[in-house]
XYZ file of C-alpha atoms in Angstrom:
747
model
C 8.614 -8.439 -9.692
C 5.388 -7.907 -7.847
C 2.485 -10.030 -6.720
C -1.215 -10.561 -7.220
C -3.542 -10.242 -4.271
C -6.742 -12.230 -4.648
C -7.670 -15.088 -2.337
C -5.956 -13.655 0.727
C -6.326 -10.018 -0.282
C -10.059 -9.480 -0.425
C -12.764 -9.988 2.136
C -16.413 -9.884 1.171
C -18.910 -8.802 3.799
C -22.612 -8.204 3.611
C -22.615 -4.651 4.908
C -20.299 -2.435 6.917
C -16.524 -2.426 6.990
C -14.580 -4.754 9.250
C -13.472 -3.207 12.535
C -10.749 -4.832 14.592
C -10.329 -4.432 18.326
C -7.696 -1.887 19.221
C -4.605 -2.217 21.394
C -2.939 1.165 21.746
C -4.334 4.662 21.161
C -7.610 4.596 19.253
C -9.576 7.661 18.193
C -13.246 7.383 17.298
C -16.224 9.763 17.369
C -18.472 11.037 20.114
C -20.348 13.724 18.136
C -20.696 15.010 14.552
C -22.983 18.007 14.097
C -23.447 21.703 13.357
C -22.552 22.100 9.664
C -22.381 25.747 8.531
C -21.770 27.404 5.181
C -18.596 29.515 5.146
C -18.521 30.939 1.657
C -19.416 30.710 -1.995
C -17.234 31.174 -5.056
C -18.934 30.819 -8.419
C -20.773 27.513 -8.456
C -18.929 26.079 -5.434
C -20.167 26.318 -1.836
C -17.917 25.792 1.208
C -18.901 24.213 4.538
C -17.509 22.918 7.833
C -18.993 21.063 10.760
C -18.196 20.359 14.399
C -16.427 17.149 15.400
C -15.931 15.544 18.798
C -13.224 12.897 18.979
C -13.132 10.192 21.630
C -10.343 7.915 22.847
C -12.965 5.360 23.717
C -11.503 1.927 22.983
C -7.779 2.594 23.174
C -5.539 1.631 26.058
C -3.061 4.520 25.654
C -3.359 8.311 25.366
C -3.226 9.674 21.804
C -0.652 12.424 21.215
C -2.123 15.815 20.281
C 0.863 18.100 19.615
C 0.567 21.290 17.605
C 2.468 21.612 14.335
C 5.205 21.638 13.266
C 5.168 18.422 15.307
C 3.404 15.745 13.188
C 1.966 13.908 16.189
C -1.549 15.274 16.039
C -4.776 14.352 14.239
C -5.741 15.571 10.778
C -9.487 16.033 10.416
C -11.124 15.442 7.023
C -14.751 16.162 6.122
C -16.857 14.737 3.269
C -20.367 14.976 1.856
C -22.182 12.181 -0.030
C -25.397 11.984 -2.030
C -27.620 8.957 -2.713
C -29.775 9.501 -5.791
C -31.587 6.831 -7.809
C -29.630 4.149 -5.907
C -26.290 5.683 -6.908
C -24.126 6.592 -3.895
C -21.725 9.427 -4.787
C -19.007 11.400 -3.039
C -19.835 15.023 -3.893
C -17.597 17.125 -1.647
C -14.400 17.035 0.400
C -12.335 19.296 2.616
C -8.636 19.532 3.286
C -7.248 18.530 6.682
C -7.717 20.445 9.899
C -4.542 20.277 12.017
C -5.392 19.301 15.582
C -3.469 21.290 18.193
C -4.783 20.799 21.757
C -6.904 18.125 23.432
C -9.489 19.502 25.867
C -9.836 16.122 27.626
C -13.587 16.567 28.105
C -16.287 13.998 28.851
C -19.233 14.697 26.539
C -19.905 11.002 25.887
C -18.425 9.499 29.039
C -18.087 9.956 32.759
C -14.580 8.513 32.807
C -11.807 10.731 31.425
C -8.165 10.392 32.466
C -7.026 13.892 31.530
C -3.412 14.400 30.441
C -3.067 18.163 30.146
C -3.796 18.872 26.488
C -0.722 17.338 24.832
C -2.589 14.055 24.337
C -6.173 12.801 24.348
C -6.495 10.815 27.560
C -8.158 7.453 27.976
C -11.932 7.810 27.793
C -11.641 11.540 27.043
C -13.260 13.612 24.285
C -12.240 16.758 22.429
C -14.507 19.040 20.386
C -13.491 21.208 17.444
C -16.254 23.626 16.546
C -17.272 24.266 12.960
C -15.394 27.583 13.137
C -12.186 25.824 14.184
C -12.515 23.191 11.455
C -13.125 25.944 8.902
C -9.935 27.826 9.847
C -7.702 28.098 6.804
C -4.148 29.328 7.455
C -1.591 28.921 10.230
C -0.253 25.942 12.149
C -3.766 25.058 13.301
C -5.373 25.616 9.901
C -5.969 23.161 7.055
C -3.249 21.238 5.202
C -3.699 19.703 1.743
C -4.621 16.031 1.552
C -1.713 15.195 -0.730
C 0.742 16.212 2.011
C 0.091 13.200 4.229
C 0.622 9.466 3.814
C -2.678 7.867 4.903
C -1.088 4.587 5.926
C 1.959 5.707 7.924
C 0.570 9.122 8.866
C 3.792 10.793 7.741
C 3.537 14.574 7.333
C 6.385 17.051 6.835
C 5.714 20.538 8.154
C 8.519 22.112 6.113
C 6.830 21.189 2.823
C 3.254 21.799 3.992
C 1.196 24.631 2.581
C 0.668 25.929 6.118
C 4.435 26.538 6.267
C 5.240 27.523 2.678
C 2.123 29.673 2.265
C 1.898 28.545 -1.366
C -1.805 29.325 -1.634
C -4.029 32.389 -1.750
C -7.038 31.818 0.474
C -10.501 32.909 -0.576
C -13.961 32.117 0.764
C -13.827 28.403 -0.108
C -10.185 27.276 -0.027
C -9.378 24.320 2.226
C -13.015 23.939 3.361
C -15.593 21.268 2.472
C -16.342 22.230 -1.143
C -19.501 21.100 -2.977
C -20.865 22.062 -6.391
C -24.189 23.903 -6.256
C -25.603 21.406 -8.779
C -25.139 18.589 -6.266
C -26.964 20.350 -3.433
C -30.701 20.322 -2.877
C -31.369 17.675 -5.538
C -35.018 16.595 -5.356
C -35.422 13.056 -4.047
C -31.757 12.697 -3.026
C -30.481 11.731 0.409
C -27.336 13.272 1.911
C -24.713 12.084 4.385
C -22.089 14.123 6.222
C -18.875 12.316 7.218
C -15.656 13.109 9.064
C -12.424 11.189 9.612
C -9.590 11.597 12.131
C -6.263 10.534 10.635
C -3.502 10.053 13.207
C -0.216 8.248 12.675
C -0.487 6.402 16.027
C -4.133 5.341 15.654
C -4.524 1.583 15.949
C -7.845 1.249 14.111
C -8.538 3.432 11.077
C -11.912 1.826 10.427
C -13.559 3.282 13.534
C -11.919 6.710 13.094
C -14.631 7.846 10.682
C -18.265 8.615 11.417
C -21.312 9.774 9.479
C -24.782 11.169 9.990
C -27.848 11.711 7.834
C -28.109 15.266 6.528
C -30.879 17.359 5.016
C -29.940 19.979 2.416
C -32.082 23.002 1.634
C -31.683 26.568 0.393
C -29.845 27.886 -2.628
C -26.553 29.453 -3.710
C -24.947 31.615 -0.974
C -27.576 30.429 1.477
C -27.380 26.658 1.747
C -28.432 24.887 4.919
C -27.153 21.413 5.848
C -29.084 20.099 8.826
C -27.659 17.216 10.902
C -28.531 15.672 14.264
C -27.723 17.970 17.151
C -24.836 17.642 19.568
C -25.400 14.896 22.103
C -26.481 12.413 19.409
C -23.742 9.905 18.727
C -23.050 9.384 15.001
C -22.753 6.151 13.036
C -19.208 4.845 13.443
C -17.556 3.852 10.172
C -17.616 5.237 6.656
C -20.679 6.747 5.003
C -20.582 4.066 2.300
C -22.361 1.924 4.928
C -25.452 4.061 4.321
C -25.913 2.491 0.861
C -28.520 -0.072 1.818
C -28.435 -3.456 0.087
C -24.966 -3.049 -1.398
C -22.406 -5.814 -1.043
C -19.024 -4.700 0.316
C -15.559 -6.134 -0.253
C -12.359 -5.025 1.465
C -9.487 -5.064 -1.036
C -5.866 -4.782 0.090
C -2.471 -6.435 -0.214
C -3.187 -8.214 3.066
C -6.578 -8.977 4.594
C -7.299 -8.461 7.399
C -5.447 -5.169 7.269
C -3.480 -4.515 10.469
C -2.424 -0.972 11.268
C 1.364 -0.477 11.625
C 1.991 -4.010 10.286
C 0.428 -4.515 6.833
C 2.317 -3.114 3.825
C -0.473 -0.698 2.903
C -4.061 0.236 3.640
C -7.316 -0.768 1.995
C -10.153 0.084 -0.348
C -13.800 -0.822 0.174
C -15.740 -1.790 -2.965
C -19.532 -1.638 -2.667
C -21.647 -3.033 -5.504
C -25.245 -3.583 -6.444
C -27.113 -5.076 -9.425
C -30.521 -3.527 -10.132
C -33.042 -5.246 -12.398
C -34.431 -2.945 -15.115
C -36.808 -5.590 -16.478
C -36.755 -7.253 -19.861
C -33.483 -9.052 -19.055
C -31.577 -5.786 -18.535
C -29.526 -4.985 -15.427
C -27.881 -1.855 -14.116
C -24.603 -2.415 -12.273
C -23.492 0.194 -9.730
C -20.108 0.359 -7.982
C -18.752 2.699 -5.302
C -15.015 2.348 -4.695
C -13.756 4.008 -1.502
C -10.046 4.395 -0.862
C -9.911 4.400 2.932
C -6.155 4.583 3.574
C -4.353 2.972 0.617
C -1.185 4.975 -0.027
C -0.640 3.230 -3.391
C -3.809 4.913 -4.753
C -5.914 3.407 -7.570
C -5.339 3.959 -11.293
C -7.799 1.499 -12.866
C -10.948 -0.504 -12.178
C -11.711 -3.587 -14.302
C -14.588 -6.067 -14.452
C -15.041 -9.270 -16.484
C -17.757 -9.262 -19.153
C -18.962 -12.499 -20.798
C -18.484 -12.877 -24.546
C -21.583 -11.797 -26.412
C -22.831 -9.518 -23.628
C -24.111 -6.083 -24.595
C -22.820 -3.240 -22.417
C -24.387 0.224 -22.611
C -24.918 3.462 -20.677
C -21.487 3.370 -19.049
C -20.312 6.147 -16.759
C -18.172 7.172 -13.813
C -18.004 9.952 -11.228
C -14.979 11.247 -9.311
C -15.303 13.779 -6.523
C -13.625 17.074 -7.376
C -10.419 17.708 -5.454
C -9.261 21.255 -4.712
C -6.995 21.541 -7.753
C -4.159 19.987 -5.776
C -0.994 20.019 -7.901
C 0.286 16.464 -7.369
C -0.945 13.120 -6.066
C 1.655 13.147 -3.252
C 4.380 15.573 -2.235
C 6.781 15.719 -5.179
C 4.670 13.216 -7.093
C 2.763 13.107 -10.386
C 0.897 16.180 -11.649
C -2.857 15.539 -11.370
C -6.113 17.039 -12.557
C -9.859 16.454 -12.173
C -10.335 14.657 -15.512
C -12.788 11.774 -15.765
C -11.352 8.269 -16.108
C -11.186 6.705 -19.574
C -13.594 3.858 -20.329
C -12.411 0.956 -22.504
C -13.708 -2.415 -23.676
C -11.515 -5.497 -23.963
C -12.084 -8.993 -25.326
C -13.554 -10.189 -22.043
C -13.620 -7.156 -19.758
C -14.409 -3.485 -19.362
C -12.286 -0.959 -17.520
C -11.932 2.629 -16.397
C -8.429 4.032 -15.972
C -6.488 7.253 -15.443
C -2.949 8.571 -15.639
C -3.749 11.957 -14.104
C -6.528 11.615 -11.499
C -5.931 8.618 -9.200
C -8.362 7.585 -6.492
C -6.578 8.852 -3.395
C -7.212 8.179 0.279
C -10.459 9.300 1.894
C -12.220 9.654 -1.465
C -14.667 7.567 -3.473
C -15.330 7.004 -7.194
C -18.430 5.594 -8.872
C -18.670 3.356 -11.940
C -21.794 2.073 -13.670
C -23.127 0.374 -16.789
C -26.091 -1.614 -18.075
C -25.902 -5.171 -19.389
C -28.163 -7.940 -20.680
C -26.542 -10.623 -18.461
C -27.859 -11.411 -14.977
C -25.568 -10.870 -11.965
C -23.199 -13.381 -10.478
C -20.070 -13.256 -8.325
C -16.970 -12.168 -10.233
C -13.541 -10.709 -9.601
C -12.862 -6.967 -9.837
C -9.295 -5.787 -10.415
C -7.692 -2.556 -9.194
C -4.549 -1.139 -10.774
C -2.204 0.752 -8.470
C -1.036 4.280 -9.259
C 2.074 3.980 -7.065
C 4.124 0.787 -7.030
C 3.739 -0.736 -3.562
C 4.621 -4.312 -4.482
C 1.521 -5.689 -6.247
C 0.805 -5.876 -9.989
C -2.841 -5.324 -9.120
C -5.320 -6.076 -6.341
C -8.466 -8.163 -6.718
C -11.655 -8.827 -4.849
C -15.027 -10.483 -5.234
C -17.909 -8.335 -6.408
C -21.240 -8.447 -8.242
C -20.930 -8.456 -12.042
C -22.529 -10.060 -15.121
C -22.131 -13.828 -14.859
C -19.205 -15.131 -16.900
C -18.218 -18.632 -17.987
C -15.599 -19.126 -15.244
C -12.957 -17.414 -13.117
C -9.285 -18.185 -12.663
C -6.381 -17.301 -10.401
C -2.660 -17.602 -11.086
C -1.594 -19.384 -7.922
C 1.907 -18.097 -7.309
C 3.423 -14.891 -8.656
C 6.933 -14.606 -7.203
C 9.146 -11.660 -8.048
C 11.774 -14.052 -9.438
C 12.159 -17.509 -11.001
C 15.385 -19.534 -11.085
C 17.075 -19.687 -14.478
C 15.822 -22.578 -16.568
C 12.233 -23.684 -17.222
C 9.523 -21.499 -15.664
C 6.358 -23.324 -14.589
C 3.117 -21.482 -13.788
C -0.082 -22.964 -12.336
C -3.581 -21.540 -12.748
C -6.666 -22.563 -10.753
C -10.006 -22.190 -12.513
C -13.420 -21.979 -10.882
C -16.344 -23.006 -13.036
C -19.227 -20.620 -13.620
C -21.742 -21.274 -16.365
C -19.116 -23.137 -18.405
C -15.968 -25.234 -18.127
C -12.644 -24.191 -19.689
C -11.879 -26.187 -22.827
C -8.265 -25.134 -23.328
C -5.827 -22.456 -22.285
C -2.483 -20.860 -22.928
C 0.022 -18.887 -20.917
C 0.767 -15.771 -22.948
C 4.232 -14.424 -22.193
C 6.805 -11.841 -23.158
C 10.475 -12.317 -22.319
C 12.636 -9.207 -22.157
C 16.409 -9.058 -21.992
C 18.996 -11.026 -23.991
C 17.277 -13.144 -26.631
C 13.853 -11.873 -25.592
C 10.729 -13.077 -27.368
C 6.969 -13.420 -27.050
C 4.900 -16.552 -27.322
C 2.333 -18.947 -25.896
C 2.743 -22.060 -23.784
C -0.076 -24.593 -23.608
C -1.846 -24.867 -20.273
C -2.213 -28.575 -19.432
C -5.323 -29.642 -17.502
C -4.133 -31.467 -14.368
C -7.673 -32.055 -13.095
C -9.709 -30.384 -10.392
C -9.577 -27.079 -12.250
C -5.780 -26.916 -11.971
C -3.827 -26.036 -15.118
C -0.072 -25.825 -15.683
C 2.208 -24.365 -18.353
C 5.984 -24.327 -18.753
C 8.084 -21.758 -20.596
C 11.459 -23.387 -21.306
C 15.003 -22.139 -21.122
C 14.974 -18.706 -19.471
C 18.419 -17.338 -18.626
C 20.035 -14.747 -16.383
C 19.407 -11.167 -17.448
C 15.868 -11.881 -18.632
C 12.451 -11.038 -17.180
C 9.132 -12.639 -18.028
C 5.659 -11.064 -18.086
C 2.721 -13.434 -18.348
C -1.031 -13.859 -18.140
C -3.450 -16.751 -18.712
C -5.974 -17.009 -21.517
C -8.720 -19.650 -21.671
C -11.310 -20.737 -24.211
C -14.673 -22.187 -23.219
C -16.443 -24.928 -25.155
C -18.874 -22.275 -26.381
C -15.987 -20.388 -27.983
C -15.788 -17.662 -25.322
C -12.288 -16.497 -24.410
C -11.319 -15.125 -21.016
C -8.032 -13.580 -19.867
C -6.684 -13.531 -16.329
C -5.981 -10.830 -15.290
C -9.008 -9.600 -17.216
C -7.057 -6.891 -19.020
C -4.449 -9.403 -20.124
C -1.040 -7.955 -20.895
C -2.026 -4.579 -19.397
C -1.918 -6.130 -15.900
C 0.416 -9.053 -16.586
C 2.607 -10.440 -13.835
C 6.313 -9.744 -14.169
C 9.176 -11.712 -12.642
C 12.932 -11.479 -12.913
C 15.044 -14.528 -13.715
C 17.303 -15.326 -10.787
C 16.747 -15.715 -7.059
C 16.157 -13.283 -4.207
C 17.279 -14.490 -0.786
C 17.053 -13.049 2.705
C 20.617 -13.082 3.961
C 20.089 -11.521 7.381
C 17.082 -10.209 9.301
C 16.696 -8.798 12.790
C 13.640 -7.453 14.595
C 15.771 -7.033 17.729
C 13.626 -9.386 19.769
C 16.924 -11.012 20.760
C 20.625 -10.215 20.642
C 22.056 -11.188 17.247
C 25.429 -9.568 17.754
C 25.188 -5.831 17.120
C 28.127 -3.927 18.572
C 28.284 -0.420 20.015
C 31.465 1.543 19.164
C 32.793 -1.297 16.991
C 35.746 0.799 15.749
C 36.546 2.389 19.091
C 36.039 5.926 17.722
C 32.751 6.969 19.367
C 32.822 10.230 21.297
C 29.271 10.623 22.660
C 29.020 10.953 26.437
C 25.331 10.021 26.697
C 22.698 8.495 24.459
C 24.769 5.547 23.274
C 22.986 2.912 21.165
C 21.324 -0.010 22.933
C 18.684 -2.663 22.327
C 15.665 -1.812 24.475
C 11.888 -1.664 24.659
C 10.016 1.185 23.015
C 8.661 3.703 25.550
C 6.570 6.754 24.761
C 8.689 9.922 24.969
C 8.538 13.278 23.202
C 11.544 12.463 20.982
C 11.666 8.640 21.020
C 9.273 6.089 19.494
C 6.492 4.744 21.652
C 6.160 1.532 19.625
C 8.228 -0.653 17.345
C 7.439 -1.777 13.787
C 7.300 -5.558 14.211
C 5.235 -6.145 17.344
C 7.937 -7.464 19.707
C 8.399 -3.976 21.258
C 12.191 -4.198 20.920
C 14.291 -1.707 18.946
C 17.773 -0.299 18.636
C 17.624 3.151 20.239
C 19.996 5.881 21.322
C 19.942 6.126 25.106
C 16.639 4.697 26.180
C 15.252 6.885 28.948
C 14.543 5.320 32.305
C 10.823 6.004 32.435
C 7.966 7.453 30.442
C 8.006 10.451 32.768
C 11.603 11.403 31.925
C 11.844 14.786 30.189
C 13.080 15.116 26.578
C 16.861 15.101 26.479
C 17.149 13.035 29.666
C 19.348 10.487 27.895
C 19.627 11.753 24.301
C 22.845 11.836 22.269
C 25.277 14.388 23.719
C 28.926 15.270 23.255
C 29.743 13.564 19.951
C 29.016 10.463 17.847
C 27.535 7.090 18.786
C 27.560 4.105 16.390
C 26.104 0.623 16.348
C 27.405 -1.992 13.903
C 25.744 -5.109 12.547
C 27.225 -8.587 12.739
C 28.999 -9.615 9.508
C 27.013 -11.118 6.636
C 28.225 -12.936 3.542
C 27.338 -11.535 0.106
C 30.244 -13.058 -1.781
C 27.983 -15.144 -4.043
C 25.458 -12.362 -4.718
C 25.197 -10.314 -7.890
C 23.259 -7.554 -6.139
C 22.208 -6.808 -2.567
C 19.923 -4.432 -0.707
C 19.521 -3.285 2.894
C 16.086 -2.269 4.248
C 15.062 -1.076 7.691
C 12.748 1.251 9.587
C 14.409 4.306 11.106
C 13.471 7.052 13.531
C 15.356 10.338 13.743
C 14.450 13.314 15.931
C 16.370 16.588 15.762
C 13.573 19.151 15.482
C 12.562 20.094 18.998
C 13.835 22.089 21.937
C 17.310 23.661 21.912
C 19.324 24.092 18.689
C 17.101 21.993 16.379
C 18.036 20.904 12.841
C 21.735 20.924 13.736
C 22.924 17.295 13.464
C 22.861 14.567 10.813
C 22.111 10.839 10.898
C 24.217 8.448 8.796
C 24.014 4.899 7.555
C 27.255 3.351 6.301
C 28.308 0.038 4.740
C 31.621 -1.828 4.836
C 32.949 -4.745 2.770
C 36.149 -5.310 4.765
C 34.730 -6.246 8.160
C 34.510 -2.639 9.312
C 38.026 -1.506 8.457
C 36.618 1.181 6.133
C 33.162 2.645 5.664
C 31.127 4.190 2.817
C 28.084 6.446 3.272
C 24.895 4.753 2.087
C 22.294 7.182 3.409
C 22.605 10.577 5.111
C 19.644 12.305 6.776
C 20.443 15.988 7.126
C 19.652 17.631 10.416
C 17.625 20.278 8.583
C 15.985 17.780 6.233
C 12.398 16.494 6.084
C 12.993 13.354 8.179
C 14.048 15.059 11.423
C 10.632 15.253 13.072
C 10.688 11.981 14.981
C 8.665 9.456 13.031
C 9.125 5.938 11.677
C 10.197 5.916 8.026
C 11.130 2.966 5.862
C 14.722 3.408 4.752
C 16.925 1.347 2.496
C 19.571 1.318 -0.179
C 21.117 -0.857 -2.850
C 24.665 -1.701 -1.809
C 26.911 0.128 -4.239
C 30.305 -1.285 -3.278
C 31.917 -4.660 -4.047
C 30.117 -7.549 -2.346
C 32.278 -9.768 -0.127
C 31.983 -12.256 2.701
C 32.762 -9.515 5.255
C 29.898 -7.071 4.895
C 28.644 -4.905 7.774
C 26.269 -1.958 8.204
C 26.431 0.691 10.907
C 24.163 3.506 12.082
C 25.572 6.812 13.372
C 23.791 9.446 15.466
C 25.573 12.608 16.549
C 25.417 15.809 18.568
C 28.400 17.751 17.249
C 27.460 21.421 17.292
C 25.676 23.368 19.964
C 23.812 21.047 22.297
C 20.720 19.600 20.582
C 18.108 17.021 21.532
C 18.998 14.112 19.217
C 17.381 10.671 19.345
C 17.371 7.831 16.824
C 16.030 4.271 16.550
C 16.138 1.315 14.145
C 13.807 -1.657 13.680
C 13.104 -4.522 11.248
C 16.566 -4.640 9.650
C 16.828 -6.857 6.533
C 19.522 -7.736 4.003
C 18.426 -9.391 0.744
C 20.524 -10.575 -2.147
C 19.905 -11.341 -5.787
C 21.944 -13.918 -7.667
C 21.510 -15.757 -10.920
C 23.288 -18.800 -12.316
C 22.308 -20.439 -15.579
C 21.821 -24.217 -15.359
C 24.550 -26.356 -16.916
C 24.100 -27.021 -20.620
C 23.546 -30.718 -21.248
C 25.837 -32.807 -23.501
C 24.674 -33.343 -27.040
C 24.066 -37.105 -27.284
C 23.969 -37.654 -23.496
C 20.862 -39.838 -23.517
C 20.952 -40.799 -19.826
C 21.826 -37.293 -18.512
C 25.065 -38.167 -16.657
C 27.104 -35.471 -18.471
C 29.184 -38.068 -20.331
C 28.516 -39.602 -23.772
C 29.656 -43.241 -23.519
C 28.579 -46.888 -23.886
C 26.016 -46.431 -21.140
C 24.106 -44.035 -23.391
C 24.048 -46.684 -26.156
C 22.607 -49.212 -23.700
C 20.087 -46.604 -22.527
C 18.852 -46.108 -26.108
C 18.755 -49.873 -26.871
C 16.445 -50.587 -23.956
C 14.034 -47.880 -25.164
C 13.901 -48.696 -28.884
C 10.472 -48.131 -30.401
C 9.424 -45.318 -28.102
C 7.752 -42.327 -29.738
C 5.983 -39.120 -28.947
C 6.359 -35.337 -29.102
C 9.943 -34.391 -30.023
C 11.894 -33.409 -26.933
C 9.742 -35.467 -24.561
C 10.614 -39.114 -25.422
C 12.978 -40.930 -23.036
C 16.057 -42.220 -24.897
C 15.418 -40.091 -27.992
C 19.010 -38.758 -28.266
C 18.477 -36.834 -31.498
C 15.118 -35.396 -30.331
C 13.146 -36.412 -33.458
C 10.305 -38.039 -31.504
C 11.307 -41.701 -32.265
C 13.793 -43.959 -30.462
C 15.491 -45.934 -33.277
C 18.848 -46.841 -34.848
C 19.422 -43.182 -35.720
C 19.731 -42.408 -32.014
C 22.485 -45.049 -31.628
C 24.404 -43.470 -34.525
C 23.858 -40.047 -32.974
C 25.480 -41.213 -29.706
C 28.408 -42.999 -31.420
C 29.467 -39.864 -33.278
C 29.567 -37.893 -29.962
C 31.379 -40.259 -27.614
C 33.480 -38.539 -24.958
C 33.235 -36.340 -21.880
C 31.036 -33.202 -21.888
């Protein structure tokens, strides 16, 4: 049901993360300095430093609105240590809520000031160490688990700064580091900060780092950094690990903000010779902005290799209760190490690698380094079975990639192709190991046939509707080595449903595909009626679309960017917009997906009106609620969210969907928008069962089948594969003629 990301989902680079030119608002760093200690509790010290942001490369101002509005930056701080060529994340803070942009010019002489509600083009804004250390209140520090690192979504009503569900002491929310990790003789230190903003068009240049010197002792630590006026290194501190090879791993590479399905990790690796044929392998895995999080890290190990001195390190989080809001309960437990037939792995069910943090993994081995494929398991299902990328690892016999992993196969025979890449050996044979679930489910192996050029193919026969298949490849080398792909075999197997998914209707609103305002003639709104229009930055309307054509469905597009909030919002009643009809009469199941924007949180009478999505199966004569966003719910703050629902009513040829925005009570500022609307269906039909005795496959057993057998007498081979072998015994002979004669007639 998901997909593998390998060839197109990992990018190897010598050093430094890829940075892509920005179009839109883009926050980077001007200064990073002045780290102070702010407390000590037991064996944990707390720090904060000063940060100066800079809208240097963007071509739009970056919104800087104080909470509860989510349109402001969240400032994270981290500390790293490099010791004995092991680069470790040793401390992290929570997230400072930005609240006002000073529009200064510390690093530039060109600042187009905007008055504090946004960071103007070319302008800078400094938060002192004292400000970044502030704990409570709307301008204090929120927990990291509250925010989605990829979309930037943050809900004030569930945030700790609103609920107050924390007792602050000397270290809470600040950059926390264990005393044991500070002042280590011979170690180097690096201080890093990151500005996370939902509108930022380039996350990779929104972090910066500087070299740091640590001295002192408990309750009196000193972290010395370059002074103000010295521009920091732009990027992530992992770049400071000299000589390491880096790979960007994601569902899509290059990762494009606001377009790709999720963010990325950066995997840095290094092989260090210990002499005597022994090697130490070091890995630093940084989750930059991957909302799916990471639950496992796997590496291939050649048969016969000796692995020893394994270990891992995860930075301590601040005892946050869950991985995301309302998510899985987490802890600070170390990941579990395991060996497999041809791989090693570390995994967790309670301490995923979350955004803005880094884990380390290491081991020693008696095999020299080569290029191999690392595999990352995902903690949250975001559409991929696992992600893969090239890295340094002990040289194995060969690598392989399953070429296509669709989320469904048509009923009938399922064919899978695997591409191998030779290493020190060549594959001798292979099988596709599979498990079928559902009616008549079973497990088994299908032989992989060598088609040449490293391409192998296997077929699993006769799958039917209602079943799913999970599968992975397993190869044997001439030396006797066995290798599984994915490396953990069934633990990361691909899964597909039997049937077919189809896109029935899709609209990015680049053109007019037939949406209708007030389709039923019952709308009562006096202003703010739905229309298709360009996205324009306003306080309560989206400043950009989700698909890149800058066209959306929106309630009452204002006339200009300078129009005040409420200039053309929904007033006086209900406004609806209805889709053109779409045919789902042949579907077994169907789903509607879209991006939606709903704002009912600001200015007069907030949280007073709902937003509805409805579906009809009788061409709009009657409607059923599919999704209702309450006016006082978490989605009212004016942000893009991915919505969707499985259609729960009978599927017909006269399906429609409509969106409803309203202002029914006391006058409120209500705006809504829709983009990237999609309808997909799932259907499954089993192939027709062939006639017993129908040698020529025309669905009739007659004299033509006798002739067909006669012309093929003497043929032989594997039963079920010989042309003309009506009784499927592997030989075309007189028994096949008798078999046909006893079954004459229509199918």
